[in-house]
Short mmCIF file of C-alpha atoms and ligand atoms in Angstrom, two decimals:
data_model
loop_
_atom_site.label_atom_id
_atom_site.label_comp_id
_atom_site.label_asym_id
_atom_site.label_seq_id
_atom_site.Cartn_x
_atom_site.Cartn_y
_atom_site.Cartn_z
CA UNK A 1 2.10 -2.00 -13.72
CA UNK A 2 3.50 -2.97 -17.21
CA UNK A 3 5.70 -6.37 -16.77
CA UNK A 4 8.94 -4.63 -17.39
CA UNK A 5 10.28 -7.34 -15.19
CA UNK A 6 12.28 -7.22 -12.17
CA UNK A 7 10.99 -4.01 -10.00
CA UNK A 8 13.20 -1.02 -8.99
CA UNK A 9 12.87 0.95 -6.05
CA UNK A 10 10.86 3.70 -7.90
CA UNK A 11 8.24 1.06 -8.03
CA UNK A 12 8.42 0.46 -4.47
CA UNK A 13 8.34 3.81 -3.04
CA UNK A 14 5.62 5.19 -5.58
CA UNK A 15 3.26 1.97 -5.86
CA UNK A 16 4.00 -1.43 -4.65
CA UNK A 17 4.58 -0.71 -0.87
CA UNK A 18 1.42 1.74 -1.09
CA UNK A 19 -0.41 -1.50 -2.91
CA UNK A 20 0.23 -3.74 -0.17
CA UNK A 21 -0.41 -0.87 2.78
CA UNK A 22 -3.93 -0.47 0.99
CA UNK A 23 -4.63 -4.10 0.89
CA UNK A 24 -4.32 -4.73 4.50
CA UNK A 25 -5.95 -1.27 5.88
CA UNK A 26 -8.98 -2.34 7.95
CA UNK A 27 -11.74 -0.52 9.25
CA UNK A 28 -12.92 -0.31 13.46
CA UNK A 29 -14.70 -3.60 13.05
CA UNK A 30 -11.80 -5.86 11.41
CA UNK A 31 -13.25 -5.22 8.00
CA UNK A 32 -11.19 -4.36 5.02
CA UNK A 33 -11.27 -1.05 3.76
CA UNK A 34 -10.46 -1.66 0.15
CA UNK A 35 -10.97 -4.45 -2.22
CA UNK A 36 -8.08 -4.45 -3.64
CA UNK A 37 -6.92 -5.63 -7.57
CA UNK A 38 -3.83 -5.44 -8.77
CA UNK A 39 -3.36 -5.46 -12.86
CA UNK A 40 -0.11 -6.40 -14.90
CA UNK A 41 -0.93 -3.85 -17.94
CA UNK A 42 0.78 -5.97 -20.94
CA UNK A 43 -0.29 -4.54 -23.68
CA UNK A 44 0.44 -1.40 -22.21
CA UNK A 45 4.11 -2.22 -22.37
CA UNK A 46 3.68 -2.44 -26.72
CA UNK A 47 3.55 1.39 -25.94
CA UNK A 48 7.72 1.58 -25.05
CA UNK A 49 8.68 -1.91 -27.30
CA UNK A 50 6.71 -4.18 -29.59
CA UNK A 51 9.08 -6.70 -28.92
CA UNK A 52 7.07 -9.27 -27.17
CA UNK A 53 8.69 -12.76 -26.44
CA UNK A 54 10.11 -11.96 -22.94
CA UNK A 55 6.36 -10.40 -21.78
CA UNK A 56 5.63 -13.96 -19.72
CA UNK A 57 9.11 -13.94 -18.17
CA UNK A 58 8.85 -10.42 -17.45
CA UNK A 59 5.57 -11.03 -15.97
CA UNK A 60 6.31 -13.80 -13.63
CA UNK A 61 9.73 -11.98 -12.75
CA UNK A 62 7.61 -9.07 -11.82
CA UNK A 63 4.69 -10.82 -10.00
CA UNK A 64 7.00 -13.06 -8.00
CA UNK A 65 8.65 -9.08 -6.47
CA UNK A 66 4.85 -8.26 -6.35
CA UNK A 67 4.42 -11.32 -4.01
CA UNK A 68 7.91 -10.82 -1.78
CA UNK A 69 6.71 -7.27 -1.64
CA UNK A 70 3.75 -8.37 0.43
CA UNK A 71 1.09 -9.00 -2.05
CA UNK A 72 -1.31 -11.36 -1.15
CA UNK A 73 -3.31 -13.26 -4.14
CA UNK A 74 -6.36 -14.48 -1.63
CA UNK A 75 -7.29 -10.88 -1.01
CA UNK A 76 -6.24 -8.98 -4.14
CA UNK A 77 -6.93 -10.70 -7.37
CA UNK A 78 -3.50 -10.37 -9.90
CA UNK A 79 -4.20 -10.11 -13.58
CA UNK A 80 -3.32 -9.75 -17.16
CA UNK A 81 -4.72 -7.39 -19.25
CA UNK A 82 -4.92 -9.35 -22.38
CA UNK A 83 -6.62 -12.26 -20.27
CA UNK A 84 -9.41 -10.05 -20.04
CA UNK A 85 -11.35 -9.02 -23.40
CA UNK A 86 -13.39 -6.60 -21.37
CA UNK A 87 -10.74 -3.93 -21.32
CA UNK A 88 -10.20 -3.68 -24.55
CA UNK A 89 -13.84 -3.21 -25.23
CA UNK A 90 -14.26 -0.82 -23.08
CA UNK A 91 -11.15 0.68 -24.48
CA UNK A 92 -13.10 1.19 -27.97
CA UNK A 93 -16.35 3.16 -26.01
CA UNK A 94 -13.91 5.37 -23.81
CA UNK A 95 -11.89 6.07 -26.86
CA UNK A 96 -14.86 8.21 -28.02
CA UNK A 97 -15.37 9.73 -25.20
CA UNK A 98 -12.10 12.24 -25.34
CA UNK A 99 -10.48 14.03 -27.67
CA UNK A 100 -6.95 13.65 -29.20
CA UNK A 101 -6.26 17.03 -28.52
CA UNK A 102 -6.82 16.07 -24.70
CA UNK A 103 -4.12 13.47 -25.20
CA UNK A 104 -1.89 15.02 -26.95
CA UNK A 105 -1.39 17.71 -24.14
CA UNK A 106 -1.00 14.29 -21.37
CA UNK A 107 2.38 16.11 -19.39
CA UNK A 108 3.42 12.06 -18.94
CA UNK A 109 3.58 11.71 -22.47
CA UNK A 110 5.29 14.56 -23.11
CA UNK A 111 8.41 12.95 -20.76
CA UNK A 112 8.51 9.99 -21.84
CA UNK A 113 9.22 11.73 -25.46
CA UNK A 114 11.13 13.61 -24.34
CA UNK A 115 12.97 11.16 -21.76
CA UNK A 116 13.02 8.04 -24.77
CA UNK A 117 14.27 10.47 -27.54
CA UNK A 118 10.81 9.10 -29.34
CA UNK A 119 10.61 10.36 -32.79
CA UNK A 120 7.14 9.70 -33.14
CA UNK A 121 3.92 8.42 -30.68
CA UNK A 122 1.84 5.57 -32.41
CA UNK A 123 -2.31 5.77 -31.95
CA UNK A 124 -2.01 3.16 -29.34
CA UNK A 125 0.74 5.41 -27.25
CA UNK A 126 -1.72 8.39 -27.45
CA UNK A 127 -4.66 6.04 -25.93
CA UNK A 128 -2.38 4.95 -23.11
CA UNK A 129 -4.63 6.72 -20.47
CA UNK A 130 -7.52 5.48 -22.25
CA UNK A 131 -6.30 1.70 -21.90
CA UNK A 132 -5.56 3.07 -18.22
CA UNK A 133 -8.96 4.42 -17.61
CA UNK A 134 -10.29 1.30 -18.69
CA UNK A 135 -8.29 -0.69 -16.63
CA UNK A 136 -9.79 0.98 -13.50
CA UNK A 137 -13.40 1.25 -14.27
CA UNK A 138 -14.02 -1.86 -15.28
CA UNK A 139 -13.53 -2.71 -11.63
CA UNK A 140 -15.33 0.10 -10.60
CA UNK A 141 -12.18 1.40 -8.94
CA UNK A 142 -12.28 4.90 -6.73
CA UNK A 143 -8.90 4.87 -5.17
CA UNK A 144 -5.58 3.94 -7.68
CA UNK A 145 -2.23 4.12 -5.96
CA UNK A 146 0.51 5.00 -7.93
CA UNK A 147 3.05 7.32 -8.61
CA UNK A 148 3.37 11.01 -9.80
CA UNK A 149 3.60 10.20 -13.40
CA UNK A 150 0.27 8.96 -12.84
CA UNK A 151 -1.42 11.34 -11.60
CA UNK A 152 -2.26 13.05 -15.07
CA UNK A 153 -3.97 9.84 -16.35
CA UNK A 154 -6.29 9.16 -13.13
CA UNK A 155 -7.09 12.80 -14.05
CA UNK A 156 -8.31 11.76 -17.60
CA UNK A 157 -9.97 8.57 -16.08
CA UNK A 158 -11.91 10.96 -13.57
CA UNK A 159 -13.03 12.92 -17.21
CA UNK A 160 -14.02 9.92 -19.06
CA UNK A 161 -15.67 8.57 -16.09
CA UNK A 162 -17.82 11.64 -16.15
CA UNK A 163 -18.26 11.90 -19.59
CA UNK A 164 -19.73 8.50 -19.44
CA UNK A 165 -22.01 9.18 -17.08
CA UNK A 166 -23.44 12.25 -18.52
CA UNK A 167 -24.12 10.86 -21.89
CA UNK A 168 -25.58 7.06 -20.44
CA UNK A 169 -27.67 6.98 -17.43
CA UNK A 170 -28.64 3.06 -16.50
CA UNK A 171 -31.99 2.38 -15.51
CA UNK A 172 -31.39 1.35 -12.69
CA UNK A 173 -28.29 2.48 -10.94
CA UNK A 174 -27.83 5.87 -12.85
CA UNK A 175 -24.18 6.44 -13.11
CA UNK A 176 -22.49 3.54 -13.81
CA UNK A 177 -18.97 4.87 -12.92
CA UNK A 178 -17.80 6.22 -9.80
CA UNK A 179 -14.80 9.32 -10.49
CA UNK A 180 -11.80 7.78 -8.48
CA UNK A 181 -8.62 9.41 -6.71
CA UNK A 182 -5.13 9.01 -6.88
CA UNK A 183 -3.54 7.88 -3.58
CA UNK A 184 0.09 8.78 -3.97
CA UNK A 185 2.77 8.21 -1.20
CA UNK A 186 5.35 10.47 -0.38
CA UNK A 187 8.45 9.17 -2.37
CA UNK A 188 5.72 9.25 -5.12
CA UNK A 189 8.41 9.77 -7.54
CA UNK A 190 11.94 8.42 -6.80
CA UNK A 191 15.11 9.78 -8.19
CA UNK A 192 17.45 7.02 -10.50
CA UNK A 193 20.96 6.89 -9.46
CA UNK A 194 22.14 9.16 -12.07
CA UNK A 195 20.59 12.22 -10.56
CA UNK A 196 17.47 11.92 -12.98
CA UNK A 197 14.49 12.77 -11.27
CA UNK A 198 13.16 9.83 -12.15
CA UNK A 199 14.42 6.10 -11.94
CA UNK A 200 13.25 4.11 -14.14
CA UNK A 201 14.34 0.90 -16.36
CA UNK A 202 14.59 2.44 -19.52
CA UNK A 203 17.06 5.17 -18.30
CA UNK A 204 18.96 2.55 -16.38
CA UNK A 205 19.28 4.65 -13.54
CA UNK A 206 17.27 2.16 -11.44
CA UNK A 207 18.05 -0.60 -8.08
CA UNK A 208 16.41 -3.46 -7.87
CA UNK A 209 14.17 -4.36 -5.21
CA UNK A 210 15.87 -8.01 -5.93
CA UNK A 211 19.55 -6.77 -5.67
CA UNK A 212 21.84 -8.15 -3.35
CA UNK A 213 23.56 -5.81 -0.66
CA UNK A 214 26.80 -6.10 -2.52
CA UNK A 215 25.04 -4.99 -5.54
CA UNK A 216 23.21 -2.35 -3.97
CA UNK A 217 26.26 -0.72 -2.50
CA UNK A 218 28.17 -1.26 -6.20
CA UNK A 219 24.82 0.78 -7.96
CA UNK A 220 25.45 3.36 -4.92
CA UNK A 221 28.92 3.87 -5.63
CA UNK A 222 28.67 5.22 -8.55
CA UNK A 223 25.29 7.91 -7.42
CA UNK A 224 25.81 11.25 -8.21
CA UNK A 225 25.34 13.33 -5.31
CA UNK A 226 25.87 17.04 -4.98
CA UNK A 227 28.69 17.93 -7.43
CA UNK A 228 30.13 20.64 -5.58
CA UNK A 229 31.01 18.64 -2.96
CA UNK A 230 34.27 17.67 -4.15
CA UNK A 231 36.64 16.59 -1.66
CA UNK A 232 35.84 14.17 1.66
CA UNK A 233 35.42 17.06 4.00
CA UNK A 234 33.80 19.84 1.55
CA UNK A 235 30.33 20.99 3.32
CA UNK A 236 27.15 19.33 0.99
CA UNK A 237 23.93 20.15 0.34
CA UNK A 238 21.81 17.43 1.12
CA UNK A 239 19.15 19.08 -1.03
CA UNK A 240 20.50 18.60 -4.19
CA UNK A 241 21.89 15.06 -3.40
CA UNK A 242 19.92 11.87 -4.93
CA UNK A 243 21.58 9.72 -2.18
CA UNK A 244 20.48 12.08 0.85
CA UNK A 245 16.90 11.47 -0.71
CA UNK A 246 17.16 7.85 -0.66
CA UNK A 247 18.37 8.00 3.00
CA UNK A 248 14.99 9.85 3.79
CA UNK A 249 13.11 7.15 2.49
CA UNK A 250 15.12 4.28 4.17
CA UNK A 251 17.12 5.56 6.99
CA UNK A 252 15.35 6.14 10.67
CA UNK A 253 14.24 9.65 10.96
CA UNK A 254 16.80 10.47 13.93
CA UNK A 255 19.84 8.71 11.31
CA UNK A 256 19.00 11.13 8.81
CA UNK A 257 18.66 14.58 11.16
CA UNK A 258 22.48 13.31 12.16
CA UNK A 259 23.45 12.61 7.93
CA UNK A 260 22.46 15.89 6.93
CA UNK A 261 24.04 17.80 9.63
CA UNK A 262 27.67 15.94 9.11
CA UNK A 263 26.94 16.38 5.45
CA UNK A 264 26.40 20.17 5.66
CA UNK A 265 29.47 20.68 8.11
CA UNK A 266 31.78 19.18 5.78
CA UNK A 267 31.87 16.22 8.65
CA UNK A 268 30.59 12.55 6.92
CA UNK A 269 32.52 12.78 3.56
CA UNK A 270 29.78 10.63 0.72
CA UNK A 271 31.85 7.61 0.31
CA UNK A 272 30.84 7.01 3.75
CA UNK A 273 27.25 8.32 3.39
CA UNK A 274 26.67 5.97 0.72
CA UNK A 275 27.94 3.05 2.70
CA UNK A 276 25.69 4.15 5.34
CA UNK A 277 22.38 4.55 2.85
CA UNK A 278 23.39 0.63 1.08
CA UNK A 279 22.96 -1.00 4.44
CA UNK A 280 20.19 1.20 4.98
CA UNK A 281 18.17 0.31 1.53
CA UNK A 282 19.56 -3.70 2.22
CA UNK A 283 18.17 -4.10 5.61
CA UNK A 284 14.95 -2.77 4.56
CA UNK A 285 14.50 -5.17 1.31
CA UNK A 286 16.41 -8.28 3.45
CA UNK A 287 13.10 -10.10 4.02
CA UNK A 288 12.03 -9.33 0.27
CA UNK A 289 15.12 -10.84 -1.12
CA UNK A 290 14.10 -14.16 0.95
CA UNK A 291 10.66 -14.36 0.55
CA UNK A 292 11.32 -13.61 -3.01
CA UNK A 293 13.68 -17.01 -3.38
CA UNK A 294 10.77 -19.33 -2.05
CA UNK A 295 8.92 -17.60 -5.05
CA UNK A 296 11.34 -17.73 -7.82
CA UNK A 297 11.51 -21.33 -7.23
CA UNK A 298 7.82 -22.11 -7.72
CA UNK A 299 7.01 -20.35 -10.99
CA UNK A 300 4.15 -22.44 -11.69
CA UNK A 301 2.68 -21.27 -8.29
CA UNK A 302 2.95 -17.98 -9.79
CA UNK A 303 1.20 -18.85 -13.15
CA UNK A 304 -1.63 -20.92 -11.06
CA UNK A 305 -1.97 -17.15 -9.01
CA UNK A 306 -2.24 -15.50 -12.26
CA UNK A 307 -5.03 -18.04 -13.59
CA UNK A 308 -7.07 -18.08 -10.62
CA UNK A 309 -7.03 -13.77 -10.42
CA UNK A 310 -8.00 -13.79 -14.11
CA UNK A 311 -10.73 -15.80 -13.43
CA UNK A 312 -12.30 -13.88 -10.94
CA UNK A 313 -11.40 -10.16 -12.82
CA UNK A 314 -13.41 -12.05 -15.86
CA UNK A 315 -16.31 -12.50 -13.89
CA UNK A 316 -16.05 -8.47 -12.51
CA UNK A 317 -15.45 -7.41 -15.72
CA UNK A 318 -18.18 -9.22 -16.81
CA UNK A 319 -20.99 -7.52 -14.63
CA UNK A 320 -19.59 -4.01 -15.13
CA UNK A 321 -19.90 -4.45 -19.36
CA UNK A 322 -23.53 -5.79 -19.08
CA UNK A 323 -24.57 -2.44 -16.92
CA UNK A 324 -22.49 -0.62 -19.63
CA UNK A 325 -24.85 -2.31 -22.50
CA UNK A 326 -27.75 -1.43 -20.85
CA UNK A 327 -26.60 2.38 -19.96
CA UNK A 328 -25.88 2.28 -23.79
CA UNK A 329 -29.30 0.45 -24.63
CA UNK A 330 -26.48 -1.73 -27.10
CA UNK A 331 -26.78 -5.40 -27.28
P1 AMP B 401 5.16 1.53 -14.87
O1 AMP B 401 6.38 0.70 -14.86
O2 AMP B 401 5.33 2.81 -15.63
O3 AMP B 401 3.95 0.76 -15.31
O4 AMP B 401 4.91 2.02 -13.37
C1 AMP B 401 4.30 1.23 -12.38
C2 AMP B 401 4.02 2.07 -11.15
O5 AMP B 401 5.25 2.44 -10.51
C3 AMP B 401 3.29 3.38 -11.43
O6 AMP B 401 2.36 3.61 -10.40
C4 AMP B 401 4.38 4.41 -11.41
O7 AMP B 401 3.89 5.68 -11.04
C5 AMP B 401 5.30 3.85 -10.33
N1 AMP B 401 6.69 4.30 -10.55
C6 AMP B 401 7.52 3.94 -11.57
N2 AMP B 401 8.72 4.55 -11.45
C7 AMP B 401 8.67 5.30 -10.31
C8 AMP B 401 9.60 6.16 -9.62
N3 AMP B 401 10.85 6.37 -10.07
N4 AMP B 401 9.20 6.76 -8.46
C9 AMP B 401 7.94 6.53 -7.98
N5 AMP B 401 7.01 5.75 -8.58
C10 AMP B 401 7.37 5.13 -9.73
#
């Protein structure tokens, strides 16, 4: 994730609750099923500002929701990217390895230009997957939860990872990358409160996995939901209705059967609906919010986390580059 700072729900549904669900998946005989790393992409986030003198306090705000969230540093490593020269280096080979053509025609970046109103996309924004496909090879990653938006750059990583492969052959091991797959959950891609199908900080359509239930229900207020459903006791479409979609995600399954069928007969009215989906969306991120203080308070425990992943990522990142060298017969 790039430290954008405090998470939104979008990041919860699509990644961070997926993260932690991978972390602690174990196998018949106790053991874990994935190794798990998690990577704070900062100099991804020069793509959307080069403004950089909040990145640490965006970082630490968004590591301390990583570790309320569930994350837990003795099994999965946390890192910077710029803490770890490897990626850029590896950056520089996979950059060859694809065309700008191939780039050009990524569908995320084509959102986000049109989404940020972007007049033009620097060299570095192009290379985004790139950076990306870096990021997970190095660790020799085959499974990369995240979102929908995503999914187009694991596809490129899966390319490059192949293109590698055919062109260097290791003594040794052969293949020196493994193609990996996108895990996505089912709220892969959250709607913002504006009716945008996505939320996300830059369209400020987001809630905050840190926001307090009186802020929650304030953000809900003001949701669109399905515009011609005008007066209390109008029947709704639940379809069409950002709020009904957040009630799937954190109302109980038998709760939302009842929601849609008073919204449809013209029965729950969405003032109420929304009150409904706030408590709903507050009860779930209650434990969050307090875990989250005993965080906040310690930032240095959060930096120490930081140094101690880095550390070990070095040392991972290390080993892959060497077999890279030698696939490359370089250095
Ligand atoms: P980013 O902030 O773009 O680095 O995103 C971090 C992760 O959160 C990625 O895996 C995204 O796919 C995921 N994500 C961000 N916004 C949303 C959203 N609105 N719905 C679902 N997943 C999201």
């Amino acid at each position: 994730m790039r430290p954008t700072g405090k998470l939104h729900l979008g990041h919860y549904t699509g990644a961070l609750e997926n993260w932690v669900a991978r972390q602690n998946e174990v196998e018949a005989g106790g053991k874990r099923t994935f190794d798990t790393y998690f990577l704070i992409a900062d100099y991804h986030s020069l793509t959307t500002s080069l403004e950089t003198s909040d990145v640490f306090d965006c970082t630490i705000d968004m590591v301390t929701d990583w570790l309320a969230a569930g994350v837990d540093p003795e099994k999965s490593p946390i890192f910077r990217q710029s803490q770890v020269k490897q990626h850029t280096e590896l950056f520089l080979i996979f950059a060859m390895l694809v065309t700008a053509s191939r780039l050009e025609r990524n569908p995320t970046l084509k959102d986000q230009v049109r989404d940020l109103n972007m007049e033009a996309v620097s060299y570095g924004h192009l290379g985004y997957p790139v950076l990306q496909a870096a990021d997970i090879l190095l660790y020799k990653g085959n499974a990369v939860p995240v979102g929908e938006d995503q999914l187009p750059h694991v596809e490129i990583t899966r390319e490059i990872a192949r293109r590698f492969n055919k062109q260097y052959q290791h003594p040794e091991i052969g293949d020196v990358f493994e193609e990996p797959e996108p895990k996505i959950t089912k709220f892969s891609r959250l709607a913002g409160l504006d009716g945008k199908m996505k939320m996300s900080k830059s369209l400020g359509n987001t809630i905050l996995l840190s926001d307090l239930p009186e802020e929650v229900q304030n953000k809900l207020r003001k949701a669109v939901t399905d515009t011609q459903k005008i007066r209390k006791n109008d029947p709704g479409r639940p379809e069409v209705c950002t709020v009904f979609s957040y009630h799937c995600r954190f109302s109980p399954p038998e709760k939302v059967e009842e929601i849609e069928r008073d919204c449809r007969s013209g029965a729950l009215g969405c003032v109420d609906c929304k009150k409904l989906c706030s408590a709903a969306i507050s009860q779930e991120l209650a434990p969050i919010l307090e875990k989250r203080e005993g965080y906040a308070a310690r930032p240095d425990l959060v930096k120490d986390i930081l140094l101690s992943g880095e550390k070990l990522a070095r040392r991972i990142a290390q080993t892959t580059m060497q077999e890279v060298h030698e696939a490359m017969k370089i250095g």
